[in-house]
Tab-separated table of C-alpha atoms and ligand atoms in Angstrom:
chain	number	residue	atom	x	y	z
A	5	MET	CA	5.917	25.213	17.696
A	6	ALA	CA	5.478	22.526	15.063
A	7	LEU	CA	2.894	19.776	15.017
A	8	ILE	CA	4.378	16.434	14.039
A	9	VAL	CA	2.570	13.161	13.368
A	10	GLN	CA	4.725	10.073	13.922
A	11	LYS	CA	3.478	6.678	12.836
A	12	PHE	CA	5.119	3.458	14.040
A	13	GLY	CA	4.449	0.126	12.354
A	14	GLY	CA	3.877	-3.225	14.005
A	15	SER	CA	7.515	-4.313	14.138
A	16	SER	CA	8.526	-1.008	15.774
A	17	VAL	CA	6.211	-1.698	18.720
A	18	ALA	CA	6.508	-5.499	18.778
A	19	ASN	CA	7.657	-5.851	22.406
A	20	ALA	CA	8.322	-3.888	25.599
A	21	GLU	CA	11.866	-3.003	24.607
A	22	ARG	CA	10.818	-1.633	21.210
A	23	LEU	CA	7.946	0.235	22.844
A	24	MET	CA	10.342	1.911	25.291
A	25	ASN	CA	12.543	2.854	22.329
A	26	VAL	CA	9.544	4.419	20.568
A	27	ALA	CA	8.563	6.215	23.792
A	28	GLN	CA	12.035	7.755	23.960
A	29	ARG	CA	11.904	8.927	20.368
A	30	VAL	CA	8.502	10.467	20.833
A	31	ILE	CA	9.573	12.233	24.021
A	32	GLU	CA	12.663	13.576	22.288
A	33	THR	CA	10.505	15.149	19.584
A	34	TYR	CA	8.165	16.535	22.241
A	35	ARG	CA	11.017	17.996	24.317
A	36	GLN	CA	12.306	19.809	21.243
A	37	GLY	CA	9.194	21.923	21.624
A	38	ASN	CA	6.815	20.162	19.230
A	39	GLN	CA	3.284	18.946	19.639
A	40	VAL	CA	3.273	15.241	18.859
A	41	VAL	CA	0.545	12.922	17.653
A	42	VAL	CA	1.644	9.290	17.504
A	43	VAL	CA	-0.235	6.760	15.382
A	44	LEU	CA	0.367	3.077	16.043
A	45	SER	CA	-0.222	-0.262	14.351
A	46	ALA	CA	-0.882	-3.433	16.279
A	47	GLN	CA	2.171	-5.138	17.800
A	48	GLY	CA	4.126	-7.486	15.517
A	49	ASP	CA	1.921	-10.126	13.923
A	50	THR	CA	-1.089	-9.400	16.117
A	51	THR	CA	-3.429	-8.615	13.232
A	52	ASP	CA	-2.505	-11.839	11.408
A	53	GLU	CA	-3.018	-13.805	14.613
A	54	LEU	CA	-6.427	-12.254	15.149
A	55	ILE	CA	-7.401	-13.172	11.587
A	56	GLU	CA	-6.286	-16.753	12.261
A	57	LYS	CA	-8.441	-16.879	15.373
A	58	ALA	CA	-11.442	-15.801	13.338
A	59	MET	CA	-10.708	-18.382	10.610
A	60	GLU	CA	-10.721	-21.149	13.221
A	61	ILE	CA	-14.356	-20.315	13.814
A	62	ASP	CA	-15.659	-19.275	10.410
A	63	GLU	CA	-13.827	-18.999	7.102
A	64	LYS	CA	-16.197	-16.252	5.991
A	65	PRO	CA	-16.777	-14.351	9.216
A	66	SER	CA	-19.063	-11.349	9.499
A	67	LYS	CA	-17.116	-8.278	8.405
A	68	ARG	CA	-18.579	-6.175	11.157
A	69	GLU	CA	-17.315	-8.639	13.742
A	70	MET	CA	-13.936	-8.800	11.982
A	71	ASP	CA	-13.575	-5.070	12.537
A	72	MET	CA	-14.576	-5.439	16.166
A	73	LEU	CA	-11.866	-8.087	16.519
A	74	LEU	CA	-9.046	-6.513	14.486
A	75	SER	CA	-9.387	-3.078	16.057
A	76	THR	CA	-8.364	-4.565	19.418
A	77	GLY	CA	-4.776	-4.981	18.176
A	78	GLU	CA	-4.190	-1.243	17.955
A	79	GLN	CA	-5.934	-0.688	21.278
A	80	ILE	CA	-3.286	-2.818	22.982
A	81	SER	CA	-0.324	-1.001	21.455
A	82	ILE	CA	-1.618	2.527	22.153
A	83	ALA	CA	-2.329	1.765	25.816
A	84	LEU	CA	1.124	0.234	26.266
A	85	LEU	CA	2.885	3.180	24.627
A	86	ALA	CA	0.955	5.693	26.739
A	87	MET	CA	2.133	3.752	29.815
A	88	ALA	CA	5.720	3.702	28.532
A	89	ILE	CA	5.719	7.456	27.974
A	90	GLY	CA	4.171	7.990	31.407
A	91	LYS	CA	6.844	5.833	32.979
A	92	LEU	CA	9.518	8.027	31.367
A	93	GLY	CA	7.945	11.090	32.952
A	94	CYS	CA	5.854	12.660	30.182
A	95	LYS	CA	2.115	13.090	29.868
A	96	ALA	CA	0.432	10.997	27.190
A	97	VAL	CA	-3.112	9.892	26.435
A	98	SER	CA	-4.199	7.025	24.170
A	99	LEU	CA	-7.306	7.486	22.015
A	100	THR	CA	-9.311	5.073	19.875
A	101	GLY	CA	-10.669	5.974	16.434
A	102	GLN	CA	-13.999	6.793	18.009
A	103	GLN	CA	-12.480	9.047	20.678
A	104	ILE	CA	-10.567	10.946	18.016
A	105	GLY	CA	-13.665	11.236	15.843
A	106	ILE	CA	-12.454	9.359	12.760
A	107	HIS	CA	-15.665	8.940	10.783
A	108	THR	CA	-15.715	6.427	7.946
A	109	ASP	CA	-18.173	4.912	5.513
A	110	SER	CA	-19.660	1.517	6.358
A	111	PHE	CA	-17.562	-0.780	4.156
A	112	HIS	CA	-16.380	-2.994	6.977
A	113	THR	CA	-12.757	-4.240	6.655
A	114	HIS	CA	-11.996	-1.671	3.957
A	115	ALA	CA	-13.692	1.513	5.089
A	116	ARG	CA	-12.728	4.961	3.857
A	117	ILE	CA	-12.286	7.966	6.106
A	118	GLU	CA	-14.948	10.624	5.474
A	119	LYS	CA	-14.162	13.174	8.138
A	120	ILE	CA	-12.039	13.679	11.248
A	121	ASP	CA	-13.326	15.854	14.101
A	122	GLY	CA	-9.984	16.544	15.686
A	123	GLU	CA	-11.263	18.690	18.602
A	124	ARG	CA	-10.392	16.116	21.212
A	125	VAL	CA	-6.893	15.714	19.814
A	126	ARG	CA	-6.347	19.466	19.740
A	127	ALA	CA	-7.581	19.845	23.312
A	128	GLU	CA	-5.210	17.131	24.513
A	129	LEU	CA	-2.291	18.690	22.645
A	130	ASP	CA	-3.095	22.111	24.075
A	131	ALA	CA	-3.093	20.564	27.545
A	132	GLY	CA	0.514	19.561	26.883
A	133	ARG	CA	-0.120	15.879	26.346
A	134	ILE	CA	1.320	13.614	23.709
A	135	VAL	CA	-1.582	12.010	21.843
A	136	ILE	CA	-1.340	8.301	21.001
A	137	ALA	CA	-3.882	7.455	18.314
A	138	ALA	CA	-5.023	3.994	17.294
A	139	GLY	CA	-4.255	3.491	13.614
A	140	PHE	CA	-6.386	1.538	11.138
A	141	GLN	CA	-9.749	2.156	12.824
A	142	GLY	CA	-12.713	4.491	12.760
A	143	ILE	CA	-16.458	4.458	13.319
A	144	ASN	CA	-19.317	4.549	10.853
A	145	ARG	CA	-22.483	6.608	11.218
A	146	HIS	CA	-24.076	3.965	13.420
A	147	GLY	CA	-21.160	4.176	15.830
A	148	ASP	CA	-19.870	0.738	14.805
A	149	ILE	CA	-16.130	0.153	14.625
A	150	THR	CA	-14.678	-0.032	11.116
A	151	THR	CA	-11.153	-0.739	9.858
A	152	LEU	CA	-9.380	0.750	6.853
A	153	GLY	CA	-7.894	-2.348	5.194
A	154	ARG	CA	-4.512	-3.991	5.786
A	155	GLY	CA	-1.745	-1.511	6.380
A	156	GLY	CA	-4.357	1.155	7.138
A	157	SER	CA	-2.407	2.826	9.939
A	158	ASP	CA	-0.393	4.754	7.353
A	159	THR	CA	-3.682	6.168	6.110
A	160	THR	CA	-4.724	7.138	9.622
A	161	ALA	CA	-1.427	8.964	10.094
A	162	VAL	CA	-1.686	10.945	6.861
A	163	ALA	CA	-5.376	11.703	7.376
A	164	LEU	CA	-4.673	13.017	10.880
A	165	ALA	CA	-1.746	15.064	9.586
A	166	ALA	CA	-4.043	16.586	6.955
A	167	ALA	CA	-6.918	17.219	9.369
A	168	LEU	CA	-4.662	18.808	11.996
A	169	GLN	CA	-2.603	20.638	9.368
A	170	ALA	CA	0.530	19.062	10.768
A	171	ASP	CA	3.913	20.291	9.600
A	172	LEU	CA	5.255	16.801	8.948
A	173	CYS	CA	4.081	13.202	8.891
A	174	GLU	CA	6.867	10.768	9.768
A	175	ILE	CA	6.321	7.097	8.961
A	176	TYR	CA	8.671	4.970	11.073
A	177	THR	CA	9.272	1.429	9.943
A	178	ASP	CA	11.927	-1.279	10.029
A	179	VAL	CA	13.665	-0.177	6.836
A	180	ASP	CA	15.628	3.039	6.259
A	181	GLY	CA	13.311	4.433	3.611
A	182	VAL	CA	12.187	3.818	0.047
A	183	TYR	CA	14.669	1.795	-2.009
A	184	THR	CA	15.330	1.405	-5.724
A	185	ALA	CA	14.301	-2.250	-5.250
A	186	ASP	CA	13.647	-4.653	-2.406
A	187	PRO	CA	17.108	-4.940	-0.750
A	188	ARG	CA	16.408	-8.570	0.158
A	189	ILE	CA	16.408	-9.374	-3.555
A	190	VAL	CA	18.822	-6.780	-4.870
A	191	PRO	CA	21.708	-6.364	-2.409
A	192	ASN	CA	22.988	-3.150	-3.991
A	193	ALA	CA	19.580	-1.457	-3.985
A	194	ARG	CA	19.932	2.111	-2.845
A	195	LYS	CA	17.861	4.322	-0.589
A	196	LEU	CA	16.231	7.273	-2.350
A	197	LYS	CA	16.679	10.728	-0.837
A	198	ASP	CA	13.328	11.807	-2.125
A	199	ILE	CA	10.540	10.748	-4.426
A	200	SER	CA	7.434	12.461	-5.766
A	201	PHE	CA	3.907	11.553	-4.654
A	202	ASP	CA	3.113	10.218	-8.124
A	203	GLU	CA	6.167	7.992	-8.248
A	204	MET	CA	5.548	6.742	-4.727
A	205	LEU	CA	1.929	6.072	-5.553
A	206	GLU	CA	2.979	3.882	-8.466
A	207	LEU	CA	5.639	2.095	-6.441
A	208	ALA	CA	3.249	1.487	-3.556
A	209	SER	CA	0.539	0.049	-5.768
A	210	LEU	CA	3.049	-1.981	-7.785
A	211	GLY	CA	4.109	-3.934	-4.762
A	212	ALA	CA	6.807	-1.943	-2.959
A	213	ARG	CA	5.655	-2.701	0.526
A	214	VAL	CA	6.918	0.369	2.390
A	215	LEU	CA	3.744	2.429	2.390
A	216	ASN	CA	0.080	1.773	1.960
A	217	ASN	CA	-0.968	3.354	-1.352
A	218	ARG	CA	-4.114	5.005	-0.072
A	219	SER	CA	-1.973	6.943	2.395
A	220	VAL	CA	0.125	8.323	-0.470
A	221	GLU	CA	-3.028	9.238	-2.374
A	222	LEU	CA	-4.209	11.232	0.635
A	223	ALA	CA	-0.815	12.834	1.184
A	224	LYS	CA	-0.834	14.013	-2.427
A	225	LYS	CA	-4.382	15.308	-2.224
A	226	TYR	CA	-3.711	17.338	0.923
A	227	SER	CA	-0.029	18.117	0.249
A	228	VAL	CA	1.138	16.452	3.449
A	229	ASN	CA	4.921	16.326	3.682
A	230	MET	CA	5.826	12.771	4.436
A	231	VAL	CA	9.037	11.047	5.361
A	232	VAL	CA	9.684	7.307	5.631
A	233	ARG	CA	12.470	6.366	8.036
A	234	SER	CA	13.663	3.670	10.391
A	235	SER	CA	12.652	3.507	14.032
A	236	LEU	CA	15.889	1.664	14.778
A	237	ASN	CA	18.449	4.316	13.751
A	238	ASP	CA	18.798	8.027	13.022
A	239	HIS	CA	19.341	7.834	9.268
A	240	ASP	CA	17.605	10.458	7.159
A	241	GLY	CA	14.956	8.360	5.422
A	242	THR	CA	13.157	9.209	2.184
A	243	LEU	CA	11.158	12.393	1.741
A	244	ILE	CA	7.939	12.142	-0.258
A	245	LYS	CA	6.770	15.426	-1.687
A	246	GLU	CA	5.097	17.116	-4.614
A	247	VAL	CA	8.060	17.288	-6.970
A	248	ALA	CA	11.210	15.391	-6.174
A	249	GLU	CA	14.574	16.969	-6.856
A	250	MET	CA	15.588	16.329	-10.400
A	251	GLU	CA	18.063	13.584	-9.747
A	252	LYS	CA	20.119	12.159	-12.539
A	253	MET	CA	18.037	9.030	-12.310
A	254	MET	CA	15.041	8.893	-14.574
A	255	ILE	CA	14.015	5.525	-13.131
A	256	LYS	CA	13.328	5.606	-9.414
A	257	GLY	CA	12.756	1.962	-8.710
A	258	VAL	CA	11.820	-1.549	-9.726
A	259	ALA	CA	8.859	-3.135	-7.995
A	260	TYR	CA	7.239	-6.527	-8.262
A	261	ASP	CA	3.953	-8.043	-7.243
A	262	LYS	CA	3.462	-11.781	-6.950
A	263	ASP	CA	-0.027	-11.605	-5.504
A	264	ILE	CA	-1.761	-11.422	-8.837
A	265	ALA	CA	-3.495	-13.762	-11.253
A	266	ARG	CA	-4.357	-13.665	-14.961
A	267	ILE	CA	-7.810	-14.374	-16.362
A	268	SER	CA	-8.588	-14.839	-20.058
A	269	ILE	CA	-12.049	-14.813	-21.564
A	270	ILE	CA	-11.929	-16.785	-24.777
A	271	ALA	CA	-13.937	-16.282	-27.954
A	272	VAL	CA	-15.831	-13.189	-26.945
A	273	ARG	CA	-18.207	-11.866	-29.593
A	274	ASP	CA	-16.591	-8.996	-31.492
A	275	ILE	CA	-19.367	-6.403	-31.106
A	276	PRO	CA	-19.708	-3.090	-29.234
A	277	GLY	CA	-20.417	-3.222	-25.491
A	278	VAL	CA	-18.742	-6.492	-24.616
A	279	ALA	CA	-15.792	-5.037	-22.684
A	280	PHE	CA	-18.241	-2.782	-20.908
A	281	LYS	CA	-20.331	-5.783	-19.799
A	282	ILE	CA	-17.330	-7.692	-18.478
A	283	PHE	CA	-15.678	-4.899	-16.553
A	284	LYS	CA	-18.950	-3.513	-15.234
A	285	LEU	CA	-19.764	-6.928	-13.754
A	286	LEU	CA	-16.367	-6.958	-12.049
A	287	ALA	CA	-16.568	-3.359	-10.884
A	288	ASP	CA	-19.973	-3.935	-9.322
A	289	LYS	CA	-18.412	-6.676	-7.217
A	290	ASP	CA	-15.537	-4.386	-6.216
A	291	ILE	CA	-12.993	-6.440	-8.159
A	292	ASN	CA	-10.088	-4.289	-9.264
A	293	VAL	CA	-8.695	-5.017	-12.707
A	294	ASP	CA	-5.167	-4.103	-13.667
A	295	ILE	CA	-3.455	-4.874	-17.000
A	296	ILE	CA	-5.989	-5.502	-19.785
A	297	ILE	CA	-5.216	-6.933	-23.205
A	298	GLN	CA	-7.691	-7.486	-26.017
A	299	SER	CA	-6.524	-9.591	-28.914
A	300	ILE	CA	-7.229	-8.722	-32.526
A	301	GLY	CA	-10.297	-10.645	-33.570
A	302	ARG	CA	-10.328	-13.841	-35.577
A	303	GLY	CA	-13.583	-14.514	-37.363
A	304	ASP	CA	-16.168	-12.698	-35.326
A	305	THR	CA	-14.601	-13.309	-31.917
A	306	LYS	CA	-11.654	-12.036	-29.872
A	307	ASP	CA	-10.046	-12.829	-26.490
A	308	ILE	CA	-9.823	-10.504	-23.518
A	309	SER	CA	-7.200	-11.063	-20.807
A	310	PHE	CA	-6.613	-9.125	-17.611
A	311	THR	CA	-4.893	-9.353	-14.250
A	312	ILE	CA	-6.437	-9.019	-10.803
A	313	ALA	CA	-5.369	-9.474	-7.190
A	314	ARG	CA	-4.841	-13.151	-6.449
A	315	ASN	CA	-7.298	-13.194	-3.544
A	316	GLN	CA	-10.101	-12.087	-5.879
A	317	LEU	CA	-9.470	-14.794	-8.462
A	318	THR	CA	-12.130	-17.263	-7.336
A	319	ASP	CA	-14.783	-14.572	-7.046
A	320	ALA	CA	-13.940	-13.195	-10.486
A	321	VAL	CA	-13.857	-16.560	-12.246
A	322	ASP	CA	-17.161	-17.629	-10.650
A	323	LEU	CA	-18.737	-14.366	-11.658
A	324	ILE	CA	-17.631	-14.641	-15.287
A	325	ASN	CA	-18.558	-18.303	-15.554
A	326	LYS	CA	-22.043	-17.506	-14.346
A	327	ASN	CA	-22.335	-14.775	-16.962
A	328	LEU	CA	-20.758	-16.382	-20.041
A	329	ASP	CA	-24.038	-16.268	-21.988
A	330	TYR	CA	-24.757	-12.706	-20.967
A	331	ILE	CA	-21.247	-11.614	-21.989
A	332	GLY	CA	-21.374	-13.686	-25.155
A	333	ALA	CA	-18.145	-15.661	-24.626
A	334	ARG	CA	-17.177	-19.316	-24.926
A	335	GLU	CA	-15.026	-19.968	-21.877
A	336	VAL	CA	-12.746	-18.549	-19.237
A	337	ASN	CA	-9.316	-19.727	-18.179
A	338	PHE	CA	-6.901	-18.434	-15.559
A	339	THR	CA	-3.500	-18.888	-13.958
A	340	HIS	CA	-1.677	-17.994	-10.754
A	341	ASP	CA	1.625	-18.519	-12.444
A	342	VAL	CA	2.293	-14.836	-13.107
A	343	ALA	CA	3.978	-11.897	-11.440
A	344	LYS	CA	4.132	-8.249	-12.389
A	345	VAL	CA	7.478	-6.473	-12.597
A	346	SER	CA	7.472	-2.714	-13.060
A	347	ILE	CA	9.764	0.263	-13.353
A	348	VAL	CA	8.722	3.706	-12.156
A	349	GLY	CA	10.115	7.158	-12.761
A	350	ALA	CA	8.692	10.541	-13.747
A	351	GLY	CA	11.794	11.095	-15.896
A	352	MET	CA	10.877	8.372	-18.370
A	353	ALA	CA	8.151	10.509	-19.898
A	354	ASN	CA	10.767	12.481	-21.871
A	355	HIS	CA	13.245	9.681	-22.540
A	356	PRO	CA	12.705	7.438	-25.529
A	357	GLY	CA	14.021	3.902	-25.341
A	358	VAL	CA	13.232	3.140	-21.717
A	359	ALA	CA	10.817	0.369	-22.627
A	360	ALA	CA	13.341	-1.110	-25.055
A	361	ASP	CA	15.976	-1.148	-22.296
A	362	MET	CA	13.627	-2.934	-19.938
A	363	PHE	CA	12.697	-5.538	-22.543
A	364	GLU	CA	16.358	-6.007	-23.413
A	365	ALA	CA	17.179	-6.729	-19.764
A	366	LEU	CA	14.430	-9.361	-19.664
A	367	ALA	CA	15.447	-10.858	-22.997
A	368	LYS	CA	19.073	-11.226	-21.887
A	369	ALA	CA	17.886	-12.935	-18.720
A	370	ASP	CA	15.851	-15.259	-20.937
A	371	ILE	CA	12.581	-14.174	-19.365
A	372	ASN	CA	9.447	-14.272	-21.457
A	373	ILE	CA	7.004	-11.334	-21.268
A	374	HIS	CA	3.312	-12.272	-21.244
A	375	MET	CA	1.628	-8.885	-21.025
A	376	ILE	CA	2.803	-5.280	-21.036
A	377	SER	CA	1.224	-2.092	-19.812
A	378	THR	CA	2.559	1.439	-19.714
A	379	SER	CA	1.700	4.860	-18.353
A	380	GLU	CA	3.530	8.197	-18.359
A	381	ILE	CA	5.669	7.153	-15.422
A	382	LYS	CA	5.695	3.360	-15.338
A	383	ILE	CA	6.098	0.226	-17.433
A	384	SER	CA	4.844	-3.128	-16.180
A	385	CYS	CA	5.541	-6.584	-17.592
A	386	LEU	CA	3.840	-9.806	-16.696
A	387	VAL	CA	6.340	-12.633	-16.281
A	388	ARG	CA	6.299	-16.154	-14.898
A	389	TRP	CA	5.822	-16.245	-11.129
A	390	ASP	CA	9.141	-17.892	-10.320
A	391	GLU	CA	11.066	-15.476	-12.527
A	392	ALA	CA	9.999	-12.280	-10.744
A	393	GLU	CA	13.105	-11.915	-8.577
A	394	LYS	CA	15.459	-12.624	-11.464
A	395	ALA	CA	13.583	-10.047	-13.548
A	396	VAL	CA	13.914	-7.404	-10.835
A	397	GLN	CA	17.657	-8.068	-10.558
A	398	ALA	CA	18.191	-7.914	-14.310
A	399	ILE	CA	16.292	-4.640	-14.678
A	400	HIS	CA	17.934	-3.031	-11.627
A	401	GLU	CA	21.318	-3.905	-13.118
A	402	LYS	CA	20.408	-2.692	-16.608
A	403	PHE	CA	19.396	0.772	-15.395
A	404	GLU	CA	22.366	0.879	-13.021
A	405	LEU	CA	20.091	1.850	-10.163
A	406	GLY	CA	22.547	0.660	-7.527
A	407	ARG	CA	25.439	2.550	-9.033
A	408	ALA	CA	23.881	5.986	-8.593
A	409	ALA	CA	24.598	5.356	-4.905
A	410	GLU	CA	27.861	7.266	-4.787
A	411	GLU	CA	26.599	10.692	-5.771
B	527	LIG	N1	-2.553	-3.653	12.043
B	527	LIG	C1	-3.097	-3.458	10.734
B	527	LIG	C2	-2.476	-4.441	9.757
B	527	LIG	O1	-1.613	-5.210	10.127
B	527	LIG	C3	-2.941	-2.047	10.262
B	527	LIG	C4	-1.516	-1.632	10.054
B	527	LIG	O2	-0.586	-2.292	10.471
B	527	LIG	O3	-1.317	-0.579	9.431
B	527	LIG	O4	-2.861	-4.460	8.618
B	528	LIG	MG1	0.432	-4.513	11.071
């Protein structure tokens, strides 16, 4: 008997009809002789709507109360699914993060899971019940409700799969799997049969919105076999595992992220310790920095530019402005008018010329590159915001990612 964790996203449980469809799928897996733990997100746009409600009252609401509010979304969907499964003649029980024993730290609205008890879940499974777990939520050591950050239900699913030593963690969503690019932008984008944890991790953090990146991090750490597939059909989906089959493709996908901003600190004194001061200030405020460029000095100063998430721009700029004297810099400027376009693939490590091909694609499309960063398995370019889609199309075409379809 296998233990399978199945996670369904918000669109898969958006209404009664979809919920009944999910109930049927879950029951099918159960009737094949498996133990099944289902993890759910909130229905449809519930979480966004709850955030709006909070904003109507206070634009900077208490984070503890935000968690109290947002966790209700998942509580609705799990109760409804347990009813749907019951109606179809199977035994199911819904459990909140607290009932499952999902213990987190106390960083409200972006808590991390520290430990999962799992006894209750095991007891329910042994009693022959299907367990319906609320995604995205846990409790801290004071017993207060916490949430794991947007898209956190994926993390719940993988963490439960790891804690229960499940045989498989299936992530059901409204797309067929992981694609070479966003199919809404690149019509001939192709679904990948499999992808490695490292590649998926890059794609997820570079803006491919199929999976939450912390969930992939966890899956890698605990070697959880994961598959992403559609809740609306029976297609195979994309398998995410330690080492993907050596496909002919060295590039797995093109991703883009428009939710970023660029900050430049101008005329920074050219002495040891300056970069440390800047990035320590940001780190202490939990501001994540991505691409960093330091210019060659002129006179005794230099410029330092970097990108951050767009929603942290105001905080970061305020922080630097307040500390210009301490840093030893003249001024700071910034722009929203940027997007990051990236290619990912473990194969590029042993292929020279990949970067040149990417830059050639952008040059031919007449797209200017503002910043570049590379790692073993990815290359990212900063381009103008309104050129992101065109850049993705040009690069996808250049590497013939759609054409590998007919293998
Ligand atoms: N409902 C939460 C959100 O929308 C968690 C999730 O969907 O994974 O972010
Ligand atoms: Mg959601």
